[in-house]
Coordinates of C-alpha atoms in Angstrom, one line a residue:
Chain A
X14 CA -3.9 -28.7 5.5
X15 CA -6.4 -30.6 3.4
X16 CA -3.7 -31.2 0.8
X17 CA -1.4 -32.6 3.5
X18 CA -4.2 -34.8 4.8
X19 CA -5.2 -36.2 1.4
X20 CA -1.5 -36.9 0.7
X21 CA -1.4 -38.9 3.9
X22 CA -4.6 -40.8 2.8
X23 CA -3.1 -41.5 -0.6
X24 CA 0.0 -42.9 1.1
X25 CA -2.1 -45.1 3.4
X26 CA -4.2 -46.3 0.5
X27 CA -1.0 -47.2 -1.5
X28 CA 0.5 -48.9 1.5
X29 CA -2.7 -50.9 1.8
X30 CA -2.6 -51.8 -1.8
X31 CA 1.0 -53.0 -1.5
X32 CA 0.2 -55.1 1.5
X33 CA -2.7 -56.7 -0.4
X34 CA -0.3 -57.4 -3.3
X35 CA 2.3 -59.0 -0.9
X36 CA -0.5 -61.2 0.4
X37 CA -1.6 -62.4 -3.0
X38 CA 1.7 -62.6 -4.9
X39 CA 2.8 -66.1 -5.9
X40 CA 6.5 -67.0 -6.0
X41 CA 7.9 -65.9 -9.3
X42 CA 10.5 -67.9 -11.3
X43 CA 13.8 -66.1 -11.1
X44 CA 17.2 -67.3 -12.5
X45 CA 19.7 -68.2 -9.8
X46 CA 23.1 -69.8 -9.9
X47 CA 23.2 -73.4 -8.9
X48 CA 25.8 -76.2 -9.3
X49 CA 25.1 -79.8 -10.4
X50 CA 27.7 -82.5 -9.9
X51 CA 28.2 -86.2 -10.1
X52 CA 30.9 -87.0 -7.6
X53 CA 32.9 -90.2 -8.3
X54 CA 35.1 -91.7 -5.6
X55 CA 38.0 -94.0 -6.3
X56 CA 37.4 -96.8 -3.8
X57 CA 40.5 -98.9 -4.7
X58 CA 42.9 -100.0 -2.0
X59 CA 45.5 -97.2 -2.5
X60 CA 42.8 -94.7 -1.4
X61 CA 43.1 -96.2 2.0
X62 CA 46.5 -94.6 2.5
X63 CA 46.2 -92.2 5.4
X64 CA 48.3 -89.3 4.2
X65 CA 45.8 -86.6 5.2
X66 CA 45.4 -85.1 8.6
X67 CA 42.3 -83.5 10.0
X68 CA 42.2 -82.2 13.6
X69 CA 45.6 -83.7 14.1
X70 CA 44.4 -87.2 13.2
X71 CA 45.5 -89.2 10.2
X72 CA 42.8 -89.7 7.7
X73 CA 42.7 -91.9 4.6
X74 CA 42.4 -90.3 1.1
X75 CA 38.9 -91.6 0.7
X76 CA 37.7 -90.4 4.1
X77 CA 39.2 -87.0 3.5
X78 CA 37.6 -86.7 0.1
X79 CA 34.3 -87.7 1.5
X80 CA 34.6 -85.2 4.3
X81 CA 35.6 -82.4 1.9
X82 CA 32.6 -83.1 -0.3
X83 CA 30.2 -83.3 2.7
X84 CA 31.3 -79.8 3.8
X85 CA 31.2 -78.4 0.3
X86 CA 27.6 -79.6 0.0
X87 CA 26.5 -77.4 2.8
X88 CA 27.9 -74.4 1.0
X89 CA 26.2 -75.0 -2.4
X90 CA 23.2 -72.8 -3.0
X91 CA 19.8 -74.5 -2.7
X92 CA 18.6 -75.8 -6.0
X93 CA 22.0 -77.4 -6.7
X94 CA 22.0 -81.1 -7.3
X95 CA 24.6 -83.7 -6.5
X96 CA 24.8 -87.4 -7.3
X97 CA 27.3 -90.1 -6.3
X98 CA 29.2 -92.8 -8.0
X99 CA 32.2 -95.1 -7.2
X100 CA 35.1 -96.3 -9.2
X101 CA 37.1 -99.6 -8.8
X102 CA 38.3 -102.2 -11.2
X103 CA 38.0 -100.6 -14.6
X104 CA 34.7 -98.7 -14.3
X105 CA 32.6 -96.3 -12.4
X106 CA 29.2 -97.3 -11.2
X107 CA 26.5 -94.7 -10.5
X108 CA 25.0 -95.0 -7.0
X109 CA 22.7 -92.1 -6.7
X110 CA 21.3 -89.9 -9.5
X111 CA 21.7 -86.2 -8.6
X112 CA 19.3 -84.9 -5.9
X113 CA 18.7 -81.4 -4.4
X114 CA 21.4 -80.6 -1.8
X115 CA 19.1 -78.6 0.4
X116 CA 16.0 -80.8 0.4
X117 CA 17.9 -84.1 0.8
X118 CA 21.1 -83.1 2.5
X119 CA 20.6 -85.7 5.2
X120 CA 20.1 -88.6 2.8
X121 CA 22.9 -87.5 0.6
X122 CA 25.2 -87.4 3.6
X123 CA 24.2 -90.9 4.7
X124 CA 24.7 -92.3 1.2
X125 CA 28.1 -90.6 1.0
X126 CA 29.1 -92.2 4.3
X127 CA 28.6 -95.6 2.7
X128 CA 30.9 -95.0 -0.2
X129 CA 33.8 -97.0 1.1
X130 CA 35.9 -100.2 0.8
X131 CA 33.1 -102.5 1.5
X132 CA 31.5 -101.5 -1.8
X133 CA 34.5 -102.7 -3.8
X134 CA 33.3 -105.1 -6.4
X135 CA 36.7 -105.6 -8.2
X136 CA 40.3 -105.3 -7.1
X137 CA 42.1 -103.7 -10.1
X138 CA 42.6 -99.9 -10.4
X139 CA 42.5 -98.8 -14.0
X140 CA 42.1 -95.1 -13.3
X141 CA 42.0 -93.9 -16.9
X142 CA 39.2 -96.3 -17.9
X143 CA 37.4 -95.5 -14.6
X144 CA 37.5 -91.8 -15.5
X145 CA 36.2 -92.5 -19.0
X146 CA 33.4 -94.5 -17.6
X147 CA 32.7 -91.7 -15.1
X148 CA 32.4 -89.3 -18.1
X149 CA 29.8 -91.6 -19.6
X150 CA 28.0 -91.8 -16.2
X151 CA 27.8 -87.9 -16.0
X152 CA 26.5 -87.9 -19.6
X153 CA 23.9 -90.6 -19.1
X154 CA 22.7 -90.1 -15.5
X155 CA 20.4 -87.2 -16.6
X156 CA 20.4 -83.6 -15.7
X157 CA 23.8 -82.9 -17.3
X158 CA 25.9 -82.7 -14.1
X159 CA 29.5 -81.7 -14.1
X160 CA 32.0 -84.4 -13.0
X161 CA 34.1 -84.6 -9.9
X162 CA 36.5 -87.4 -10.0
X163 CA 38.4 -88.0 -6.8
X164 CA 41.4 -90.2 -7.3
X165 CA 45.1 -90.6 -6.4
X166 CA 45.9 -91.7 -10.0
X167 CA 47.5 -95.0 -8.9
X168 CA 47.0 -97.4 -11.8
X169 CA 47.2 -101.0 -10.9
X170 CA 48.4 -102.9 -12.9
X171 CA 50.7 -100.1 -14.0
X172 CA 50.0 -98.5 -17.4
X173 CA 52.3 -99.4 -20.3
X174 CA 53.0 -96.3 -22.2
X175 CA 51.0 -93.2 -22.2
X176 CA 47.4 -92.4 -21.3
X177 CA 45.0 -94.7 -23.2
X178 CA 42.7 -93.2 -25.9
X179 CA 39.4 -91.8 -24.9
X180 CA 36.4 -94.1 -25.6
X181 CA 34.9 -93.6 -29.0
X182 CA 31.6 -92.3 -27.8
X183 CA 33.0 -89.4 -25.8
X184 CA 34.4 -86.2 -27.2
X185 CA 37.1 -84.3 -25.4
X186 CA 35.5 -81.4 -23.5
X187 CA 31.9 -82.8 -23.9
X188 CA 31.6 -83.2 -20.2
X189 CA 32.9 -80.5 -17.9
X190 CA 34.2 -80.9 -14.4
X191 CA 37.3 -81.6 -12.4
X192 CA 39.7 -84.4 -11.8
X193 CA 40.6 -84.0 -8.1
X194 CA 44.0 -85.3 -7.1
X195 CA 43.7 -86.9 -3.7
X196 CA 46.8 -87.9 -1.7
X197 CA 50.3 -86.7 -0.7
X198 CA 53.7 -86.5 -2.4
X199 CA 55.5 -89.1 -0.2
X200 CA 55.1 -92.7 -1.4
X201 CA 53.5 -94.7 1.4
X202 CA 52.7 -98.4 1.9
X203 CA 49.2 -99.3 1.0
X204 CA 47.0 -100.9 3.7
X205 CA 46.1 -104.4 2.6
X206 CA 42.6 -105.7 2.9
X207 CA 42.0 -109.4 2.6
X208 CA 38.3 -108.9 2.5
X209 CA 37.0 -105.4 1.9
X210 CA 36.9 -103.5 5.1
X211 CA 39.3 -105.8 7.0
X212 CA 42.9 -104.5 7.2
X213 CA 45.8 -106.9 7.4
X214 CA 49.2 -105.2 7.2
X215 CA 50.5 -103.6 4.1
X216 CA 51.2 -104.7 0.5
X217 CA 54.7 -105.8 -0.2
X218 CA 56.8 -105.3 -3.4
X219 CA 56.5 -108.9 -4.5
X220 CA 52.7 -109.0 -4.0
X221 CA 51.7 -106.4 -6.6
X222 CA 52.2 -106.2 -10.4
X223 CA 55.4 -104.1 -10.9
X224 CA 56.1 -101.9 -13.9
X225 CA 58.2 -104.0 -16.4
X226 CA 60.4 -101.2 -17.7
X227 CA 60.8 -98.8 -14.8
X228 CA 63.8 -99.5 -12.6
X229 CA 62.5 -98.9 -9.1
X230 CA 59.9 -101.5 -8.3
X231 CA 57.8 -99.4 -6.0
X232 CA 54.2 -100.1 -7.2
X233 CA 53.4 -101.3 -3.7
X234 CA 53.9 -97.7 -2.5
X235 CA 51.4 -95.0 -3.3
X236 CA 51.7 -91.2 -3.7
X237 CA 49.5 -88.8 -5.5
X238 CA 50.4 -89.3 -9.2
X239 CA 49.7 -85.8 -10.2
X240 CA 51.3 -85.9 -13.7
X241 CA 49.2 -88.8 -14.7
X242 CA 46.0 -87.2 -13.4
X243 CA 46.9 -83.9 -15.2
X244 CA 47.5 -85.8 -18.4
X245 CA 44.1 -87.5 -18.0
X246 CA 42.4 -84.1 -17.3
X247 CA 44.0 -82.7 -20.5
X248 CA 42.9 -85.8 -22.5
X249 CA 39.3 -85.5 -21.3
X250 CA 39.0 -81.8 -21.3
X251 CA 38.5 -81.6 -17.5
X252 CA 40.2 -79.2 -15.1
X253 CA 42.6 -80.4 -12.5
X254 CA 42.4 -79.6 -8.8
X255 CA 44.7 -80.9 -6.0
X256 CA 42.7 -81.7 -2.9
X257 CA 44.6 -79.8 -0.2
X258 CA 41.8 -78.4 2.0
X259 CA 38.1 -78.7 2.5
X260 CA 37.7 -75.0 1.8
X261 CA 39.6 -75.3 -1.5
X262 CA 37.3 -77.9 -2.9
X263 CA 34.2 -75.9 -1.8
X264 CA 35.5 -72.8 -3.5
X265 CA 36.3 -74.5 -6.7
X266 CA 32.9 -76.1 -6.8
X267 CA 31.3 -72.7 -6.4
X268 CA 33.4 -71.1 -9.1
X269 CA 31.2 -68.9 -11.3
X270 CA 32.2 -70.7 -14.5
X271 CA 30.6 -73.9 -13.2
X272 CA 27.3 -72.2 -12.3
X273 CA 24.2 -73.1 -14.1
X274 CA 21.4 -70.5 -14.2
X275 CA 18.2 -72.1 -13.1
X276 CA 14.8 -70.5 -12.6
X277 CA 13.9 -71.0 -9.0
X278 CA 10.5 -70.0 -7.6
X279 CA 11.4 -67.0 -5.6
X280 CA 9.4 -65.0 -3.1
X281 CA 9.3 -61.3 -4.0
X282 CA 6.7 -60.2 -1.5
X283 CA 9.5 -58.5 0.5
X284 CA 9.7 -55.8 -2.3
X285 CA 6.0 -54.9 -1.8
X286 CA 6.4 -55.1 1.9
X287 CA 9.5 -52.9 1.9
X288 CA 7.7 -50.2 -0.2
X289 CA 4.6 -50.4 2.1
X290 CA 7.0 -49.9 5.1
X291 CA 8.5 -46.8 3.5
X292 CA 5.1 -45.3 2.9
X293 CA 3.9 -46.0 6.4
X294 CA 7.0 -44.4 7.9
X295 CA 6.9 -41.4 5.6
X296 CA 4.0 -39.6 7.4
X297 CA 5.5 -39.7 11.0
X298 CA 8.9 -39.0 9.7
X299 CA 7.6 -35.9 7.9
X300 CA 5.9 -34.6 11.0
X301 CA 9.0 -35.3 13.0
X302 CA 11.1 -33.2 10.6
X303 CA 8.5 -30.6 10.2
X304 CA 8.0 -30.4 14.0
X305 CA 11.7 -29.8 14.5
X306 CA 12.0 -27.1 11.9
X307 CA 8.9 -25.2 13.0
X308 CA 9.7 -25.6 16.7
X309 CA 13.3 -24.6 16.6
X310 CA 13.0 -20.9 15.5
X311 CA 10.0 -20.4 17.8
X312 CA 12.0 -21.2 21.0
Chain B
X4 CA 4.7 -72.0 21.1
X5 CA 7.1 -69.0 21.3
X6 CA 10.1 -71.3 21.6
X7 CA 9.4 -72.7 18.2
X8 CA 9.7 -69.6 16.0
X9 CA 12.4 -68.9 13.5
X10 CA 12.9 -66.2 10.9
X11 CA 13.8 -66.7 7.3
X12 CA 15.1 -63.1 7.0
X13 CA 16.0 -62.1 10.5
X14 CA 18.1 -59.2 9.4
X15 CA 14.9 -57.1 8.7
X16 CA 14.2 -57.1 12.4
X17 CA 16.9 -54.4 12.7
X18 CA 14.3 -52.0 11.3
X19 CA 11.9 -52.6 14.2
X20 CA 12.8 -49.3 15.9
X21 CA 11.0 -47.6 13.0
X22 CA 7.8 -48.7 14.7
X23 CA 8.4 -46.0 17.4
X24 CA 8.3 -43.2 14.8
X25 CA 4.6 -42.5 15.1
X26 CA 4.9 -42.3 18.9
X27 CA 7.6 -39.6 18.6
X28 CA 5.8 -37.6 16.0
X29 CA 3.2 -35.8 18.0
X30 CA 1.3 -32.6 17.3
X31 CA 0.4 -33.3 13.7
X32 CA -2.8 -31.3 14.1
X33 CA -1.2 -28.3 15.8
X34 CA 1.5 -27.6 13.3
X35 CA -0.9 -26.2 10.6
X36 CA -2.3 -23.5 12.8
X37 CA -0.6 -20.3 13.9
X38 CA -1.9 -20.5 17.4
X39 CA -4.1 -23.1 19.1
X40 CA -3.6 -22.0 22.7
X41 CA -7.1 -20.4 22.8
X42 CA -8.8 -23.7 21.9
X43 CA -10.4 -25.6 24.7
X44 CA -8.5 -28.8 25.6
X45 CA -9.9 -31.6 23.6
X46 CA -9.3 -34.7 25.7
X47 CA -11.2 -37.1 23.4
X48 CA -9.3 -35.7 20.5
X49 CA -6.0 -36.4 22.2
X50 CA -7.0 -39.9 23.1
X51 CA -8.1 -40.6 19.6
X52 CA -4.8 -39.1 18.3
X53 CA -2.8 -41.3 20.6
X54 CA -4.8 -44.4 19.6
X55 CA -4.2 -43.6 16.0
X56 CA -0.4 -43.2 16.6
X57 CA -0.3 -46.5 18.4
X58 CA -2.2 -48.2 15.6
X59 CA 0.2 -46.9 13.0
X60 CA 3.1 -48.0 15.2
X61 CA 1.6 -51.4 15.3
X62 CA 1.1 -51.4 11.5
X63 CA 4.8 -50.6 11.0
X64 CA 5.8 -53.2 13.5
X65 CA 3.6 -55.8 11.7
X66 CA 5.2 -55.0 8.3
X67 CA 8.7 -55.3 9.7
X68 CA 7.8 -58.6 11.3
X69 CA 6.3 -59.8 8.1
X70 CA 9.5 -58.9 6.3
X71 CA 11.5 -61.0 8.7
X72 CA 9.2 -64.0 7.7
X73 CA 8.6 -65.7 11.0
X74 CA 7.3 -69.3 11.1
X75 CA 7.3 -72.5 13.0
X76 CA 10.4 -74.6 12.0
X77 CA 10.1 -78.0 10.4
X78 CA 9.3 -80.5 13.0
X79 CA 8.8 -84.2 13.5
X80 CA 5.6 -85.8 14.8
X81 CA 5.1 -89.4 15.8
X82 CA 2.4 -91.0 13.8
X83 CA 1.0 -94.4 13.4
X84 CA 0.2 -95.4 9.8
X85 CA 0.2 -98.5 7.7
X86 CA 3.3 -99.5 6.0
X87 CA 6.6 -101.2 6.2
X88 CA 10.3 -100.8 6.1
X89 CA 11.3 -102.2 2.7
X90 CA 14.8 -102.7 1.6
X91 CA 15.0 -103.1 -2.2
X92 CA 17.9 -105.4 -3.0
X93 CA 18.4 -105.3 -6.7
X94 CA 20.7 -107.5 -8.7
X95 CA 23.1 -105.5 -10.8
X96 CA 24.7 -108.4 -12.6
X97 CA 25.2 -108.4 -16.3
X98 CA 22.4 -111.0 -16.9
X99 CA 19.9 -108.4 -15.6
X100 CA 20.5 -106.5 -18.9
X101 CA 19.0 -109.4 -20.8
X102 CA 15.4 -109.3 -22.0
X103 CA 12.2 -110.9 -20.7
X104 CA 9.4 -112.4 -22.7
X105 CA 7.5 -109.8 -24.7
X106 CA 3.9 -109.1 -23.5
X107 CA 2.3 -111.1 -26.3
X108 CA 4.5 -114.1 -25.9
X109 CA 1.4 -116.4 -25.7
X110 CA 0.5 -115.6 -29.3
X111 CA 4.0 -116.5 -30.6
X112 CA 4.9 -119.9 -31.9
X113 CA 7.4 -121.9 -29.9
X114 CA 9.9 -121.3 -32.6
X115 CA 9.5 -117.5 -32.5
X116 CA 9.6 -117.0 -28.8
X117 CA 13.4 -117.1 -28.3
X118 CA 14.1 -114.9 -31.2
X119 CA 11.4 -112.4 -30.4
X120 CA 12.5 -112.3 -26.8
X121 CA 16.0 -111.4 -27.8
X122 CA 14.9 -108.7 -30.2
X123 CA 12.0 -106.9 -28.5
X124 CA 11.4 -108.2 -25.0
X125 CA 11.7 -105.6 -22.3
X126 CA 15.1 -105.5 -20.5
X127 CA 14.7 -107.2 -17.1
X128 CA 16.5 -104.6 -15.0
X129 CA 14.7 -101.7 -16.7
X130 CA 11.2 -103.3 -16.3
X131 CA 12.0 -104.0 -12.7
X132 CA 13.2 -100.4 -12.1
X133 CA 10.1 -98.9 -13.7
X134 CA 7.8 -101.0 -11.6
X135 CA 9.7 -100.5 -8.4
X136 CA 9.7 -96.8 -9.0
X137 CA 6.0 -96.8 -9.3
X138 CA 5.7 -99.1 -6.3
X139 CA 7.7 -96.7 -4.2
X140 CA 5.7 -93.6 -5.5
X141 CA 2.4 -95.3 -4.5
X142 CA 3.5 -96.0 -0.9
X143 CA 4.3 -92.8 0.8
X144 CA 3.9 -94.3 4.3
X145 CA 6.7 -96.9 3.8
X146 CA 10.3 -96.3 4.4
X147 CA 12.6 -97.5 1.7
X148 CA 16.3 -98.3 1.4
X149 CA 18.0 -99.2 -1.9
X150 CA 20.9 -101.6 -2.3
X151 CA 22.4 -103.2 -5.3
X152 CA 24.5 -106.2 -5.4
X153 CA 27.0 -107.9 -7.6
X154 CA 30.2 -109.4 -6.1
X155 CA 29.6 -107.1 -3.2
X156 CA 26.6 -105.3 -1.7
X157 CA 26.3 -101.7 -2.7
X158 CA 24.2 -100.0 -0.1
X159 CA 23.0 -96.9 -1.8
X160 CA 20.1 -95.2 -0.1
X161 CA 19.7 -95.8 3.6
X162 CA 16.1 -96.0 5.0
X163 CA 14.3 -92.8 4.1
X164 CA 10.8 -91.5 3.5
X165 CA 12.0 -89.2 0.7
X166 CA 10.6 -90.6 -2.4
X167 CA 12.8 -88.4 -4.5
X168 CA 16.0 -89.9 -3.1
X169 CA 14.7 -93.5 -3.4
X170 CA 13.8 -92.8 -7.0
X171 CA 17.3 -91.3 -7.6
X172 CA 18.8 -94.6 -6.2
X173 CA 16.6 -96.7 -8.5
X174 CA 17.5 -94.5 -11.4
X175 CA 21.2 -94.8 -10.8
X176 CA 20.8 -98.6 -11.1
X177 CA 19.9 -98.1 -14.7
X178 CA 23.0 -96.1 -15.7
X179 CA 25.1 -98.4 -17.8
X180 CA 25.3 -102.2 -17.9
X181 CA 25.7 -104.4 -14.9
X182 CA 28.7 -105.9 -13.3
X183 CA 30.1 -109.3 -14.0
X184 CA 29.7 -111.2 -10.7
X185 CA 27.0 -111.9 -8.2
X186 CA 27.1 -113.1 -4.6
X187 CA 23.6 -113.2 -3.3
X188 CA 24.7 -114.7 0.0
X189 CA 27.0 -111.9 0.9
X190 CA 24.4 -109.4 -0.2
X191 CA 21.7 -110.9 2.0
X192 CA 24.0 -111.0 5.0
X193 CA 25.0 -107.4 4.8
X194 CA 21.5 -106.3 3.8
X195 CA 19.8 -107.8 6.8
X196 CA 22.5 -106.2 9.0
X197 CA 21.1 -102.8 7.9
X198 CA 18.1 -103.3 10.1
X199 CA 20.4 -103.5 13.1
X200 CA 20.2 -100.7 15.6
X201 CA 16.9 -99.5 14.2
X202 CA 13.9 -99.5 16.4
X203 CA 11.5 -102.3 15.4
X204 CA 8.6 -100.4 14.1
X205 CA 6.3 -102.9 12.5
X206 CA 7.2 -104.9 9.5
X207 CA 10.5 -105.3 7.8
X208 CA 10.9 -106.7 4.4
X209 CA 13.8 -107.4 2.1
X210 CA 12.5 -107.3 -1.5
X211 CA 15.1 -109.2 -3.5
X212 CA 14.9 -108.6 -7.2
X213 CA 17.2 -110.9 -9.1
X214 CA 17.3 -113.4 -12.0
X215 CA 19.6 -116.0 -10.7
X216 CA 20.3 -118.3 -7.8
X217 CA 23.2 -119.6 -6.0
X218 CA 24.1 -122.7 -4.0
X219 CA 25.2 -121.2 -0.7
X220 CA 27.7 -122.9 1.6
X221 CA 26.7 -123.9 5.1
X222 CA 28.3 -120.9 6.8
X223 CA 26.5 -118.5 4.6
X224 CA 23.2 -120.3 5.2
X225 CA 23.7 -120.1 8.9
X226 CA 24.6 -116.4 8.9
X227 CA 21.6 -115.6 6.7
X228 CA 19.2 -117.6 8.8
X229 CA 20.5 -116.0 12.0
X230 CA 20.3 -112.5 10.6
X231 CA 16.7 -112.9 9.4
X232 CA 15.6 -114.4 12.7
X233 CA 17.3 -111.8 14.8
X234 CA 16.1 -108.8 12.8
X235 CA 12.6 -110.4 12.1
X236 CA 12.8 -109.6 8.4
X237 CA 10.5 -111.1 5.9
X238 CA 11.9 -112.0 2.5
X239 CA 10.2 -111.5 -0.8
X240 CA 11.9 -112.8 -3.9
X241 CA 10.9 -111.5 -7.3
X242 CA 12.6 -114.0 -9.5
X243 CA 12.9 -112.6 -13.0
X244 CA 12.9 -115.9 -14.9
X245 CA 14.7 -115.6 -18.2
X246 CA 13.7 -117.5 -21.2
X247 CA 14.5 -121.2 -20.7
X248 CA 15.7 -120.6 -17.2
X249 CA 14.6 -123.1 -14.5
X250 CA 11.2 -123.1 -12.8
X251 CA 11.5 -122.6 -9.0
X252 CA 9.0 -125.3 -8.2
X253 CA 10.8 -127.8 -10.3
X254 CA 10.2 -131.0 -8.3
X255 CA 12.5 -133.8 -7.4
X256 CA 15.9 -134.4 -6.2
X257 CA 17.4 -133.0 -9.3
X258 CA 16.2 -129.6 -8.4
X259 CA 18.8 -129.2 -5.7
X260 CA 21.5 -129.1 -8.4
X261 CA 19.9 -126.0 -10.0
X262 CA 21.1 -122.8 -8.3
X263 CA 17.8 -121.0 -8.5
X264 CA 15.8 -124.0 -7.1
X265 CA 18.4 -124.6 -4.4
X266 CA 18.2 -120.9 -3.3
X267 CA 14.4 -121.1 -3.3
X268 CA 14.4 -124.2 -1.2
X269 CA 16.8 -122.7 1.3
X270 CA 14.6 -119.6 1.6
X271 CA 11.7 -121.8 2.4
X272 CA 13.5 -123.0 5.5
X273 CA 13.9 -119.5 6.9
X274 CA 12.2 -118.9 10.2
X275 CA 10.6 -115.7 9.0
X276 CA 7.9 -115.3 6.3
X277 CA 9.1 -115.9 2.7
X278 CA 7.3 -115.6 -0.6
X279 CA 8.6 -116.1 -4.0
X280 CA 7.2 -114.5 -7.2
X281 CA 8.2 -115.9 -10.5
X282 CA 8.1 -113.3 -13.2
X283 CA 8.6 -114.2 -16.8
X284 CA 7.0 -111.2 -18.5
X285 CA 6.4 -107.6 -17.5
X286 CA 2.8 -108.5 -16.6
X287 CA 4.0 -111.2 -14.1
X288 CA 6.4 -108.7 -12.6
X289 CA 3.6 -106.1 -12.2
X290 CA 1.4 -108.7 -10.6
X291 CA 4.2 -109.6 -8.2
X292 CA 4.9 -106.0 -7.2
X293 CA 1.2 -105.5 -6.7
X294 CA 0.9 -108.5 -4.5
X295 CA 3.8 -107.4 -2.3
X296 CA 2.0 -104.1 -1.9
X297 CA -1.1 -106.0 -0.6
X298 CA 0.9 -108.2 1.7
X299 CA 2.5 -105.6 3.9
X300 CA 0.1 -103.2 5.4
X301 CA 0.8 -103.5 9.1
X302 CA 0.6 -100.6 11.5
X303 CA 3.9 -98.8 11.6
X304 CA 5.0 -96.1 13.9
X305 CA 7.0 -93.5 12.1
X306 CA 8.0 -89.9 12.4
X307 CA 6.3 -87.6 10.0
X308 CA 8.1 -84.6 8.9
X309 CA 5.9 -81.5 9.3
X310 CA 7.1 -78.8 6.9
X311 CA 7.9 -75.3 8.2
X312 CA 4.8 -73.2 8.6
X313 CA 5.2 -69.6 7.7
X314 CA 3.3 -67.0 9.7
X315 CA 4.0 -64.0 7.4
X316 CA 0.7 -64.1 5.6
X317 CA -1.3 -63.8 8.8
X318 CA 0.9 -60.9 9.9
X319 CA 0.5 -59.1 6.6
X320 CA -3.2 -59.5 6.9
X321 CA -3.1 -57.9 10.3
X322 CA -1.1 -55.0 8.9
X323 CA -3.6 -54.6 6.2
X324 CA -6.4 -54.5 8.7
X325 CA -4.6 -51.8 10.7
X326 CA -4.0 -49.7 7.6
X327 CA -7.7 -50.1 6.8
X328 CA -8.6 -48.8 10.3
X329 CA -6.3 -45.9 10.0
X330 CA -7.9 -45.0 6.6
X331 CA -11.4 -45.2 8.1
X332 CA -10.3 -43.1 11.1
X333 CA -8.7 -40.5 8.8
X334 CA -12.0 -40.1 6.9
X335 CA -13.9 -39.8 10.2
X336 CA -11.5 -37.2 11.5
X337 CA -11.7 -35.1 8.4
X338 CA -15.5 -35.1 8.6
X339 CA -15.2 -34.1 12.2
X340 CA -13.0 -31.1 11.4
X341 CA -15.2 -29.8 8.6

């Protein structure tokens, strides 16, 4: 009897000790997977082609890419950081250095909403150079994010020959990330904007620079130029992903190979609490079981 | 009060039925004895036993609750403070990558100044970013938005109180060299429009940081003037005067031909407050930023974010107290039995 009692007292003491520990325990640094990205959006005119559909409504390439990223942001674990940049002309311009997706989701979203035609500071679309500038941006923005480069691969003026050489200051594979092919397979007319944000019909064949050697003069139409983007990805050492669904992007962004282990202050008081709970439940559980087994044969 | 409770780990609440265990487990005392039927009924003892079982049930419930981590969710409260809504409109043109006068320029000979400026003066855009970053960090009550401009306006950070995001916008402005063109007129028109549909909360400022001027056409002037009047926005221009660039206060008719002077004179005709700060060296720039900080300290209604408040600690403390009572009661009971 006394032994039973003193065991109970021991358990209570231990439970009390664990509760005190839970009360005084500071959050401990613990490695957790997180994902850091610099997302670069092509904001040239061909990205205005509405060859995506969402909820049965046509959506432009740029709008769909933004929507996909906005959704993917909600599925990244806290501690992940995302920054934003835009590409037009021949270069990418960093807009927002990476910030925490949980702490600043609202701000990230409203900045993302603003990445559109109205930002366009130049009218050309030299995708290869834009991508190389994006690599530089990912390298220099701080925090070593991976790159997400959303583009349809439509070069304007058209490229003569193959993919241009990488800039001298970037090594192939130095920056990791994905080139994300945005657009459909069917060439479609490009909405024309006289001033950014104001649409006025479509571009005609005689209004754009056509490819000198190629027979069909169809540079005024735009489809996803997947071969070109894949060649660019190979040249830069990035992976290629075709943007087909919101979920697909989110999955690719959370792939284990892209994770970065980062020590996040983590609350472990639940371990102490759980043990205390087990100890507190042990005594009544024991009597319940003991009561059953002694009562049963007596009846 | 009750309405505003959320749980960080609600799945633990599934263990709540464990709290009834002590209530089921009766007859602890009896089981050790072969026969207790002959003992007189101990009413007090029973009552104490029941009380102890209830206490341990409460202790278990408290620990389960603490595991679920209840708390009051993050909320917003309306507060009146001092501060302003400040839109930082920063020039991202190539010329901003040039250098300013070095700090000790007064000690240099006229011959050396140009050379020294080119070799070791601080880069304009970088000096401006550093100071603006510090300015933002020192003013937690203000709301900031960040926009850059070149040929178009690049609205980066919408009005926010999150210092970290504003800093991230300012930092982004320093990644790589600037763009080739500038259109300050277009930038001002679209910047002033960012105050549209926002409740007028006190004072509104556009803090223009640039190193060049422009002669604006009449349509642009009209649009800018109308925008500033409608939105009641004050304009502060920190003019980063490069070496050998014109002085804003250059007198005479000839001044009108100089873009910087023309822009300054146009700004002076705006119906809302306007101040110009001419900064040639980092010290001038720091003084200008300091002065802007002093100017705008009007009462401002804003919503303050009150972070989530966790209740678990209080509940753990309560559980601890219950365990302590149980321990004390156990000792007392033992003594009673002896």
